[in-house]
Tab-separated table of C-alpha atoms and ligand atoms in Angstrom:
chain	number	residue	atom	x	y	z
A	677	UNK	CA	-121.099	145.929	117.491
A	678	UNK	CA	-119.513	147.075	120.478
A	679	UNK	CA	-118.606	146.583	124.292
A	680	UNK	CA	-122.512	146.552	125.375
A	681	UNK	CA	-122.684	143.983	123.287
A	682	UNK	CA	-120.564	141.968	124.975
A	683	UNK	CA	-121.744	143.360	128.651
A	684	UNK	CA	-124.975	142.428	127.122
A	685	UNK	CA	-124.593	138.579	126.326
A	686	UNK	CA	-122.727	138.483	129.360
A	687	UNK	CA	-125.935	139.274	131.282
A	688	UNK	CA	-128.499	137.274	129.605
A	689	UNK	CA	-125.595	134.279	130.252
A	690	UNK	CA	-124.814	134.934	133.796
A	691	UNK	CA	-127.649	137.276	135.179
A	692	UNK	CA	-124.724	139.732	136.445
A	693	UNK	CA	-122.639	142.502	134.574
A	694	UNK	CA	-119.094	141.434	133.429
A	695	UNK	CA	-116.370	142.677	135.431
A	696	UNK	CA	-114.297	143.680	132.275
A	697	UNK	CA	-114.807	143.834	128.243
A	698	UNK	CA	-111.590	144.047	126.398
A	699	UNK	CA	-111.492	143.892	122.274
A	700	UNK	CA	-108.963	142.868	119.865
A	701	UNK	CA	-109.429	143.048	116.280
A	702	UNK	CA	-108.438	140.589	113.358
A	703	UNK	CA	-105.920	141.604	110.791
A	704	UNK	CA	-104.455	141.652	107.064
A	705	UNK	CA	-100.859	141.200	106.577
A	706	UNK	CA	-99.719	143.624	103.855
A	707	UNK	CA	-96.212	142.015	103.012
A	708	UNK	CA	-93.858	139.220	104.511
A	709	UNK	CA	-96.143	136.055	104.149
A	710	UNK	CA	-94.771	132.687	105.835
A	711	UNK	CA	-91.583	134.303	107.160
A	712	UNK	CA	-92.471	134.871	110.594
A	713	UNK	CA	-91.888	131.227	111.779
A	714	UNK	CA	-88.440	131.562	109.868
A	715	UNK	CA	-87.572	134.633	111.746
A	716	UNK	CA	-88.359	136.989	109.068
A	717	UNK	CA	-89.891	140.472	108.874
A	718	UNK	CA	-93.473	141.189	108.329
A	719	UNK	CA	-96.177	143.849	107.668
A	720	UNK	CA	-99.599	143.332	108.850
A	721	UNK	CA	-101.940	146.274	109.896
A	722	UNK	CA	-105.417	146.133	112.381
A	723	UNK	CA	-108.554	145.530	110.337
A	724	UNK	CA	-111.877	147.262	111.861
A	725	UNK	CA	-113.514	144.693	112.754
A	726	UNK	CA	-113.318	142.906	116.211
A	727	UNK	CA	-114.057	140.746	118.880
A	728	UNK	CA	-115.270	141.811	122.187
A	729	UNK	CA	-114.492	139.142	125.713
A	730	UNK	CA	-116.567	140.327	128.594
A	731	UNK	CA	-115.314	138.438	131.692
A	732	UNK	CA	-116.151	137.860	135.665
A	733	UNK	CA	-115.156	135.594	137.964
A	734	UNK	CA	-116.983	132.611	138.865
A	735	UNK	CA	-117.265	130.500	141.773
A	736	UNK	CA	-115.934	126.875	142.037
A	737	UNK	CA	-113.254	125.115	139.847
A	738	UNK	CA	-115.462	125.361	136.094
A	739	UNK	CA	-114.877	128.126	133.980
A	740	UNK	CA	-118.230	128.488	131.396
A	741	UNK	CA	-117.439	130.503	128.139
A	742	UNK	CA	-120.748	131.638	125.781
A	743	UNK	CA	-120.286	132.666	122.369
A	744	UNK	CA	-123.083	135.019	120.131
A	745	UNK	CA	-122.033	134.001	116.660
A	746	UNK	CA	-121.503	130.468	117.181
A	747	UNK	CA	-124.434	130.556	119.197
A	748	UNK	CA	-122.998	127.398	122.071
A	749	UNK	CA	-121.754	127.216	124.821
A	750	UNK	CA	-119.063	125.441	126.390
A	751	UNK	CA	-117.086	124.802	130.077
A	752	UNK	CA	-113.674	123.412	131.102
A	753	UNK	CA	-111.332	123.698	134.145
A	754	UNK	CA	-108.374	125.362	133.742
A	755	UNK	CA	-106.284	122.227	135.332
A	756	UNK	CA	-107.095	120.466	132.113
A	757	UNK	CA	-104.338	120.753	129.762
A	758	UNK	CA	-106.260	119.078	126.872
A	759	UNK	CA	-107.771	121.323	124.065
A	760	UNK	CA	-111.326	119.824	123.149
A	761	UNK	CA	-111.695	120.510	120.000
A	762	UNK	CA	-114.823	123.214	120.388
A	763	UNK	CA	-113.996	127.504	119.756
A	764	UNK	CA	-113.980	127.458	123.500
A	765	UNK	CA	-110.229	126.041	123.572
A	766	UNK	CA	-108.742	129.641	122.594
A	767	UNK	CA	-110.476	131.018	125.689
A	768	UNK	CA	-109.127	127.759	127.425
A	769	UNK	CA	-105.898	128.149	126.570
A	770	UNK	CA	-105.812	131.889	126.620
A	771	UNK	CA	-106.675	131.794	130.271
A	772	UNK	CA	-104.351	128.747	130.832
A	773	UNK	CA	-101.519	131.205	129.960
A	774	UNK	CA	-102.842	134.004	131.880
A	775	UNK	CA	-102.649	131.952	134.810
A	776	UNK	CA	-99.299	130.751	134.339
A	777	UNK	CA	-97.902	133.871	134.101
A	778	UNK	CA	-99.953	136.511	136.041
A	779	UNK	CA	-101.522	134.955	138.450
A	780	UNK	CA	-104.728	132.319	139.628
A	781	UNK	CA	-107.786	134.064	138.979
A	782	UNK	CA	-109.490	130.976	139.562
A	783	UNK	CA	-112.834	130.013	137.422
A	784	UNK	CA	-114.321	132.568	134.767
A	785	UNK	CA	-117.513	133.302	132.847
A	786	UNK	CA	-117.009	134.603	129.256
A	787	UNK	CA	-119.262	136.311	127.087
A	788	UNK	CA	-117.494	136.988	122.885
A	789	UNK	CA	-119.082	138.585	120.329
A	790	UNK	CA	-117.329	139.231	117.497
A	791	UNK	CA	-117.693	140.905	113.533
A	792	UNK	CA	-113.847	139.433	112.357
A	793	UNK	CA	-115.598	136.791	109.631
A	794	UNK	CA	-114.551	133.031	110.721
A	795	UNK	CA	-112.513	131.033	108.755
A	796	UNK	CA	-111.708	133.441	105.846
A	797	UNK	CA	-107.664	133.930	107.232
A	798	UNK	CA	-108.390	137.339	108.998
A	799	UNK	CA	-107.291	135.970	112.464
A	800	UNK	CA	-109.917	135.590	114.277
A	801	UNK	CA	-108.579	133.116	116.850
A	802	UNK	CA	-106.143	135.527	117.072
A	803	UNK	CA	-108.344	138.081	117.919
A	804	UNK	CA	-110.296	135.852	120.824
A	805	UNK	CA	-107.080	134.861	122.325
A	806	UNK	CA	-105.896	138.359	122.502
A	807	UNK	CA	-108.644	139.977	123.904
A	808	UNK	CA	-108.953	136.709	126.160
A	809	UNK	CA	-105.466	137.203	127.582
A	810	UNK	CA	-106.192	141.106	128.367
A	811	UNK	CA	-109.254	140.674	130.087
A	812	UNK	CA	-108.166	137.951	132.628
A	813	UNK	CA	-104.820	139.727	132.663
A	814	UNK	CA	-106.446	142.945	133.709
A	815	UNK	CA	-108.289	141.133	136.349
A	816	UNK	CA	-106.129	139.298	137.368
A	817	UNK	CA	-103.502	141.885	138.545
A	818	UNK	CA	-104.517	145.378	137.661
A	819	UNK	CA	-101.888	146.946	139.372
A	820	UNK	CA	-99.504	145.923	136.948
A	821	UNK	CA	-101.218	146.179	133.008
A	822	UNK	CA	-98.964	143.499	130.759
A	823	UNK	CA	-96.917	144.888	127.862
A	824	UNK	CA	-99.033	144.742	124.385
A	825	UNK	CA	-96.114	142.503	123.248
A	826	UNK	CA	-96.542	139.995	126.202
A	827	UNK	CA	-100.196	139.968	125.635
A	828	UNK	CA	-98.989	139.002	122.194
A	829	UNK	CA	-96.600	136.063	123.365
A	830	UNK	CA	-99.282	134.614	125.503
A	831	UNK	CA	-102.193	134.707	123.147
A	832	UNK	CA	-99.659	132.568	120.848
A	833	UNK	CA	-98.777	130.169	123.073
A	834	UNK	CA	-102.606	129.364	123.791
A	835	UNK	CA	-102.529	129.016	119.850
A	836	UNK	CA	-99.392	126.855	119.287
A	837	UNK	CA	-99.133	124.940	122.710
A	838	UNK	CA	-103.134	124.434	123.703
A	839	UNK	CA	-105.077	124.587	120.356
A	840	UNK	CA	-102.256	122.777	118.747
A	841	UNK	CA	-101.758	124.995	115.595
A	842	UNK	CA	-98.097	125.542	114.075
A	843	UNK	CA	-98.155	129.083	113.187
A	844	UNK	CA	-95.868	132.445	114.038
A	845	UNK	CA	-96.199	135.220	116.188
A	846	UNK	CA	-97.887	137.764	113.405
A	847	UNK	CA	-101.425	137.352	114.082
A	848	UNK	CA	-101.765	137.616	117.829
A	849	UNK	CA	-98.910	140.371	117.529
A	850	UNK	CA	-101.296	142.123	115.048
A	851	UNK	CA	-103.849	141.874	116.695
A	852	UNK	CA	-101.758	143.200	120.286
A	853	UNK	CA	-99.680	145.874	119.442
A	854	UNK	CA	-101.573	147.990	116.285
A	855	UNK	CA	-102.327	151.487	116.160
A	856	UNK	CA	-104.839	153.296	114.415
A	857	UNK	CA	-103.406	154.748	110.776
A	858	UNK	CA	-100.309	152.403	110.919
A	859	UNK	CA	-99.166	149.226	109.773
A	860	UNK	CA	-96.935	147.577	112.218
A	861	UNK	CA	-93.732	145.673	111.270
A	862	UNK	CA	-91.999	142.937	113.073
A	863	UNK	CA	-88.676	141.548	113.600
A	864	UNK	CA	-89.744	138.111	113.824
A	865	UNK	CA	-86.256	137.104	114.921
A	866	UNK	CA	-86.325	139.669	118.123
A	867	UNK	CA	-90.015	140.665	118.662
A	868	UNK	CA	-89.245	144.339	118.065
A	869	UNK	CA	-92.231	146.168	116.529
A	870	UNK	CA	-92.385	149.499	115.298
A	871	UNK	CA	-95.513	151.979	113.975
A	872	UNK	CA	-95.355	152.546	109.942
A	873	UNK	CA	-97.746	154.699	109.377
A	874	UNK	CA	-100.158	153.562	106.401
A	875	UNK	CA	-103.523	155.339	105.096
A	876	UNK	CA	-103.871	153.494	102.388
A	877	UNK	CA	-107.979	151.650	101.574
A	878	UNK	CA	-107.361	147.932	101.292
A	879	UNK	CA	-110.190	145.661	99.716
A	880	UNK	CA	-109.932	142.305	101.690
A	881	UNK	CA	-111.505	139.374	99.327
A	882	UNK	CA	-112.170	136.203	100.549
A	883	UNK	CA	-112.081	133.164	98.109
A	884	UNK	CA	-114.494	131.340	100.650
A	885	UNK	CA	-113.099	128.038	99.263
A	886	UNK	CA	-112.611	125.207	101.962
A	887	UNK	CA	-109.191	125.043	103.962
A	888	UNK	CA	-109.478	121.586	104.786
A	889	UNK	CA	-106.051	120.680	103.365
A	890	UNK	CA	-104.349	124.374	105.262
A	891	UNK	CA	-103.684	122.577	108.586
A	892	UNK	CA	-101.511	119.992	106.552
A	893	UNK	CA	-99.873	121.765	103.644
A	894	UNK	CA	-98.716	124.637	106.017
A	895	UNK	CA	-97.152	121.844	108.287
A	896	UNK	CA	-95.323	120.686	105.441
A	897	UNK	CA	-94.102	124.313	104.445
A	898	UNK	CA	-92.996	124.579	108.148
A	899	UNK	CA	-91.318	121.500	107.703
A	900	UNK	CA	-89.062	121.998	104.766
A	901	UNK	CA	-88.254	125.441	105.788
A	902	UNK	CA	-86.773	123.767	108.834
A	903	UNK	CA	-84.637	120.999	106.698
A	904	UNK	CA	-83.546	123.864	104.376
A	905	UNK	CA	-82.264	125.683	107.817
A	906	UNK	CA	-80.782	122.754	108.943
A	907	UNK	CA	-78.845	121.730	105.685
A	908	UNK	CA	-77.436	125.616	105.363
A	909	UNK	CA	-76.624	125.454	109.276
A	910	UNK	CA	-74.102	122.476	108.512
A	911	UNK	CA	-71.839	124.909	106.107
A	912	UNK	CA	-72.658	127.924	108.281
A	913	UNK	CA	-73.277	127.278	112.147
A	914	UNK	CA	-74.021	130.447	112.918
A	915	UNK	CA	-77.138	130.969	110.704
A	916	UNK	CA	-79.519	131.221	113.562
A	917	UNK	CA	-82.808	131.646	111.261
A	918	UNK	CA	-83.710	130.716	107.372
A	919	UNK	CA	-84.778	134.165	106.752
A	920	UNK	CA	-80.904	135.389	107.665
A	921	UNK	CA	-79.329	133.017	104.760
A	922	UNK	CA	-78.122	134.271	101.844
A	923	UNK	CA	-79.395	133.577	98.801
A	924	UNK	CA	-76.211	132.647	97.226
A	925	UNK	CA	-75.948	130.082	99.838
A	926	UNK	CA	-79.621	128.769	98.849
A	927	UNK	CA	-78.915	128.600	95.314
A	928	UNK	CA	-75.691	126.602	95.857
A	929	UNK	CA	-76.713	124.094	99.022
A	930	UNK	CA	-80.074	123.424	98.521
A	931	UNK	CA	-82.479	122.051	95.365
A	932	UNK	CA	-86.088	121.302	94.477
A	933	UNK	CA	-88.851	121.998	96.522
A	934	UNK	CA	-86.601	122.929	99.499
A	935	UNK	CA	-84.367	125.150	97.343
A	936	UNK	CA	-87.503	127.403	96.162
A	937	UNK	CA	-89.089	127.660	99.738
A	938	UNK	CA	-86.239	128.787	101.173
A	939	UNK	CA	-85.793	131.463	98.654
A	940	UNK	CA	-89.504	132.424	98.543
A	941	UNK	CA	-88.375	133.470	103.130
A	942	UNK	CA	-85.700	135.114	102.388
A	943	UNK	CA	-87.084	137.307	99.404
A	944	UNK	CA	-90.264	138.088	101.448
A	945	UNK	CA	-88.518	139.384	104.445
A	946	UNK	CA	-86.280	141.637	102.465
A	947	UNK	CA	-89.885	143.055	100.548
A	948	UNK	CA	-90.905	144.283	104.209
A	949	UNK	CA	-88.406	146.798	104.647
A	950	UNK	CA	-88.481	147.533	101.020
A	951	UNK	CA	-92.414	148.660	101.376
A	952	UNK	CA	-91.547	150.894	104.626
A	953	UNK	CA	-89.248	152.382	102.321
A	954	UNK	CA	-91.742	152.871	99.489
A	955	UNK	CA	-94.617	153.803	101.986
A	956	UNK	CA	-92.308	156.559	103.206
A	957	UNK	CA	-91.185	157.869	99.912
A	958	UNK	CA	-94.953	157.635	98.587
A	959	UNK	CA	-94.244	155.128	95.757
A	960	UNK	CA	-97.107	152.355	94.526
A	961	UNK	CA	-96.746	149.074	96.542
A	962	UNK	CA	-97.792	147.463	93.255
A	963	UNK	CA	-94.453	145.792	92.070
A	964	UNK	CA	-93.512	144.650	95.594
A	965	UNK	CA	-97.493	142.564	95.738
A	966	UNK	CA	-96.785	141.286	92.763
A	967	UNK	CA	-93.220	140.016	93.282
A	968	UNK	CA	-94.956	138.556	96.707
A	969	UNK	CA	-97.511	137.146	94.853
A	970	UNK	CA	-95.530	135.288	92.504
A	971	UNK	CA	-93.296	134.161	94.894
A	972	UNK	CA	-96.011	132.847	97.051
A	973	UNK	CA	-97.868	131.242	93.914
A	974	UNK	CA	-94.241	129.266	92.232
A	975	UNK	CA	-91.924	129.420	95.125
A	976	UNK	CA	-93.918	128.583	98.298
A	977	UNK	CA	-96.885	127.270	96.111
A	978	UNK	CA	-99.507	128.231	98.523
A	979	UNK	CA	-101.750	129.747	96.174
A	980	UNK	CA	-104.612	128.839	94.686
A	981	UNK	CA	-106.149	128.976	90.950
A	982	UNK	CA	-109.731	131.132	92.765
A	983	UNK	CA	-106.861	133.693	94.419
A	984	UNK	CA	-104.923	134.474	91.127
A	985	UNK	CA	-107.654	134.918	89.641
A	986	UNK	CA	-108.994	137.197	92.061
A	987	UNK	CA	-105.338	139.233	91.937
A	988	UNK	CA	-104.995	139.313	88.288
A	989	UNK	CA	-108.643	140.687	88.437
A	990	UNK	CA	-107.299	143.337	90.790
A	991	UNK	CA	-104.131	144.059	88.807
A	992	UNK	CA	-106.536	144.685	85.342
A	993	UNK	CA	-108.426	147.581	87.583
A	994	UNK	CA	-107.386	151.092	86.511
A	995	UNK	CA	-106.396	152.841	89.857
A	996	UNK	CA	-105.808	149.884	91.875
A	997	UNK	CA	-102.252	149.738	93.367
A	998	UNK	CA	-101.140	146.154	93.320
A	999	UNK	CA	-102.771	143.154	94.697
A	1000	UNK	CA	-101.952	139.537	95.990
A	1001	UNK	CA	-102.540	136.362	98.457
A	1002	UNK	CA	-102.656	137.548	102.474
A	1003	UNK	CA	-102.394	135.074	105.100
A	1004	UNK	CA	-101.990	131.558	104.979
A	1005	UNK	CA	-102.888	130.977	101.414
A	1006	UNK	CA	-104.288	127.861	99.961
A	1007	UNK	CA	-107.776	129.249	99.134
A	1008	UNK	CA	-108.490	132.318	101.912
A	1009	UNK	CA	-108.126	136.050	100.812
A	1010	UNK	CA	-106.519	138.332	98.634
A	1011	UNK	CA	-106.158	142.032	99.241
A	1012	UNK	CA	-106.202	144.738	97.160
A	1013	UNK	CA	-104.423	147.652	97.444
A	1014	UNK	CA	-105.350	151.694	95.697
A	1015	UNK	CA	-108.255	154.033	95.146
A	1016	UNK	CA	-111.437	153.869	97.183
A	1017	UNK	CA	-113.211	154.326	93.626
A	1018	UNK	CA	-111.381	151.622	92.010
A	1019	UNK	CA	-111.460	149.149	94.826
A	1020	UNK	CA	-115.516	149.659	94.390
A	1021	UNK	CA	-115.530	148.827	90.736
A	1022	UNK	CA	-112.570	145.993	91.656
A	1023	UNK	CA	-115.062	144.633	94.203
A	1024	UNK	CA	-118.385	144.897	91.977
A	1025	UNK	CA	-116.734	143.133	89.104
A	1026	UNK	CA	-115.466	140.500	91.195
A	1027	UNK	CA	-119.344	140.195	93.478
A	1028	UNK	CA	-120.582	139.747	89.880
A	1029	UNK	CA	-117.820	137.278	87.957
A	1030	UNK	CA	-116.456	135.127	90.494
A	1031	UNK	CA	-119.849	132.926	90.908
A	1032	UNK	CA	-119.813	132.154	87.564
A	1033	UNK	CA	-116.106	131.715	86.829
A	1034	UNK	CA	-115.938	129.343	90.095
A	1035	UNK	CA	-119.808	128.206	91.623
A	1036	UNK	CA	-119.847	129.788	94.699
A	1037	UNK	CA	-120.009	133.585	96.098
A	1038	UNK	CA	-116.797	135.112	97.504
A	1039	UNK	CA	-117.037	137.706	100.168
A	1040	UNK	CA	-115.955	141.260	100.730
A	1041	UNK	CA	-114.908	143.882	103.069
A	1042	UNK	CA	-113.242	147.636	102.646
A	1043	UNK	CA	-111.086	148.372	105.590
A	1044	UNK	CA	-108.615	150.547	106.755
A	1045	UNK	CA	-105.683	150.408	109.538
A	1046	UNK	CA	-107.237	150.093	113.177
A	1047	UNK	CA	-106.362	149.776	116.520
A	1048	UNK	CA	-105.394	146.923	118.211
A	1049	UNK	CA	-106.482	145.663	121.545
A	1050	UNK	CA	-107.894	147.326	123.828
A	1051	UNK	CA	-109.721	147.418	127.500
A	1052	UNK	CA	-112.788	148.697	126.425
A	1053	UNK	CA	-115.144	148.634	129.966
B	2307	GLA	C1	-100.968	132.153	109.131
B	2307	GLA	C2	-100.190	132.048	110.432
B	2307	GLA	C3	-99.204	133.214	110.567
B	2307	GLA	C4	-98.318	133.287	109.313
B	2307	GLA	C5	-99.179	133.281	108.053
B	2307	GLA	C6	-98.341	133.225	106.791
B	2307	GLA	O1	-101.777	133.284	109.153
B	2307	GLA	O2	-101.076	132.077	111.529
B	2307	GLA	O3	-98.426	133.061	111.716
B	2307	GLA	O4	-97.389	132.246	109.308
B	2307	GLA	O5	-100.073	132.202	108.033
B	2307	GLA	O6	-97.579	134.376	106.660
């Protein structure tokens, strides 16, 4: 898959070559799960797989967007500042944002193909919005190429304020600002990044069990982090974010469910730095996945009974590091973490048991740290 591709479905679409192709790819967050919306640290890296936007302009007010693996096609004005409900609004709302910010390109045509799997957690909105915002950014106003990180911010907004969905800044961030060999880690609570270099193979498993219930339960997450916030804000007004509490103050001021979410953020975001640390001293990530893990699965109870099994699989696999829940959680994937050899056997034995143990087929993929986006023609 690559940029022709693109150029390619652009033709057969629009019988003219694109003006641009720009590629983002999807990504895998290595530590720091649901702590970027509570101004937390986290460490996701590039996976290698992407999604290509070739882009023109195109007369009149209607801007037509095509699509190879979902195989439809779709238009919309850009005045319209309803989503429809169709894989068309990231493009919508990515462009709505470009437009805002750099400039009225007027109308576009847009050709994606992509190889980031849909709907397994590996940000592949993020991905289309990203490359989206590039393209029609670089058209736009050449002169002046936007910052990766303000690529980032408007590929989000298209996320949270068009398509509607209450998530952080991580994936489009990932997806933005990575560089080949390195993970990148963000200060959710400035939007400084910085490079952390990271060779390590990572097995990416997908649970392929149905997120109908994500959308909702990660709502509801969002929602008691921000009543925990609130209730340690009225004994200490100057806590700006809930991953900046102390955990003192957690254990004292808050109980139950908002208690252990509150402690799962806070924990998380100090694991980031503690795996730059251990990345840069060469020590085995394995205790700090499977204090993440555990957190995520009793503390933030986002897990889900197909992904422990899938980790304590992983964490029975002579030679593999450590292992645990990526993403949003509540079915989606699990990454492993060690040998190339023992990720193999981890990934055969899993191909092989997981039918049986749960009655459907999860999927697979080896990757390594990539680049992010990119103008690519
Ligand atoms: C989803 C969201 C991210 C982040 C993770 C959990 O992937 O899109 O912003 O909140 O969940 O860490």
């Amino acid at each position: 898959m690559s940029a022709g591709a693109a150029a390619e479905l652009f033709r057969s679409a629009y019988g003219r070559d694109p003006d641009v192709v720009a590629s983002a790819p999807g990504r895998v967050n290595l530590i720091g799960e649901h702590t970027d919306y509570n101004g937390g640290e986290v460490l996701p890296m590039a996976i290698d797989r992407r999604t290509w936007v070739a882009l023109g302009r195109e007369p009149g007010a209607v801007s037509r967007a095509v699509s190879r693996e979902v195989g439809d096609a779709g238009s919309f004005t850009l005045a319209t500042p309803q989503a429809a409900g169709a894989w068309w609004d990231y493009v919508h709302g990515a462009l709505r944002e470009v437009r805002t910010t750099v400039g009225d390109g007027g109308a576009w045509a847009v050709a994606v193909v992509s190889d980031v799997p849909a709907g397994a957690g590996l940000s592949s909105s993020a991905a289309l919005e990203v490359a989206t915002v590039l393209a029609a950014a670089h058209l736009t106003d050449p002169a002046t190429p936007l910052a990766m990180p303000v690529v980032a911010q408007l590929a989000y907004r298209a996320e949270r304020e068009f398509v509607g969905v209450p998530c952080g800044i991580m994936d489009q961030c990932a997806s933005a600002c990575a560089t080949e060999g390195h993970a990148l880690r963000i200060w959710c609570d400035s939007g400084r990044v910085a490079a952390v270099p990271f060779d390590r193979q990572v097995l990416v498993i997908d649970t392929a069990v149905p997120r109908s219930l994500r959308g909702s339960a990660f709502a509801e997450r969002q929602a008691a982090c921000v009543r925990a916030l609130k209730t340690l804000q009225r004994h200490a007004p100057s806590l700006d974010v809930l991953a900046h509490a102390s955990l003192a103050a957690i254990e004292s001021l808050l109980d139950g469910e908002d208690r252990r979410r509150a402690r799962h953020v806070v924990r998380e975001s100090a694991r980031v730095g503690e795996v730059v640390e251990a990345l840069r001293t060469g020590q085995s990530l394995g205790p700090w996945l499977a204090a993440s893990h555990a957190s995520l699965r009793d503390d933030y109870a986002c897990s889900s009974p197909e992904l422990d099994w899938v980790v304590d699989a992983a964490v029975a696999t002579p030679g593999v590091e450590g292992a645990r829940l990526t993403g949003a959680g509540w079915g989606g994937c699990a990454i492993a973490i060690g040998e190339a050899e023992a990720l193999e056997v981890l990934r055969a034995r899993v191909m092989e048991d997981f039918p049986g143990r749960w009655g459907h087929p999860p999927r697979s993929w080896r990757t390594r740290a990539s680049r992010g986006a990119s103008i690519d023609a």
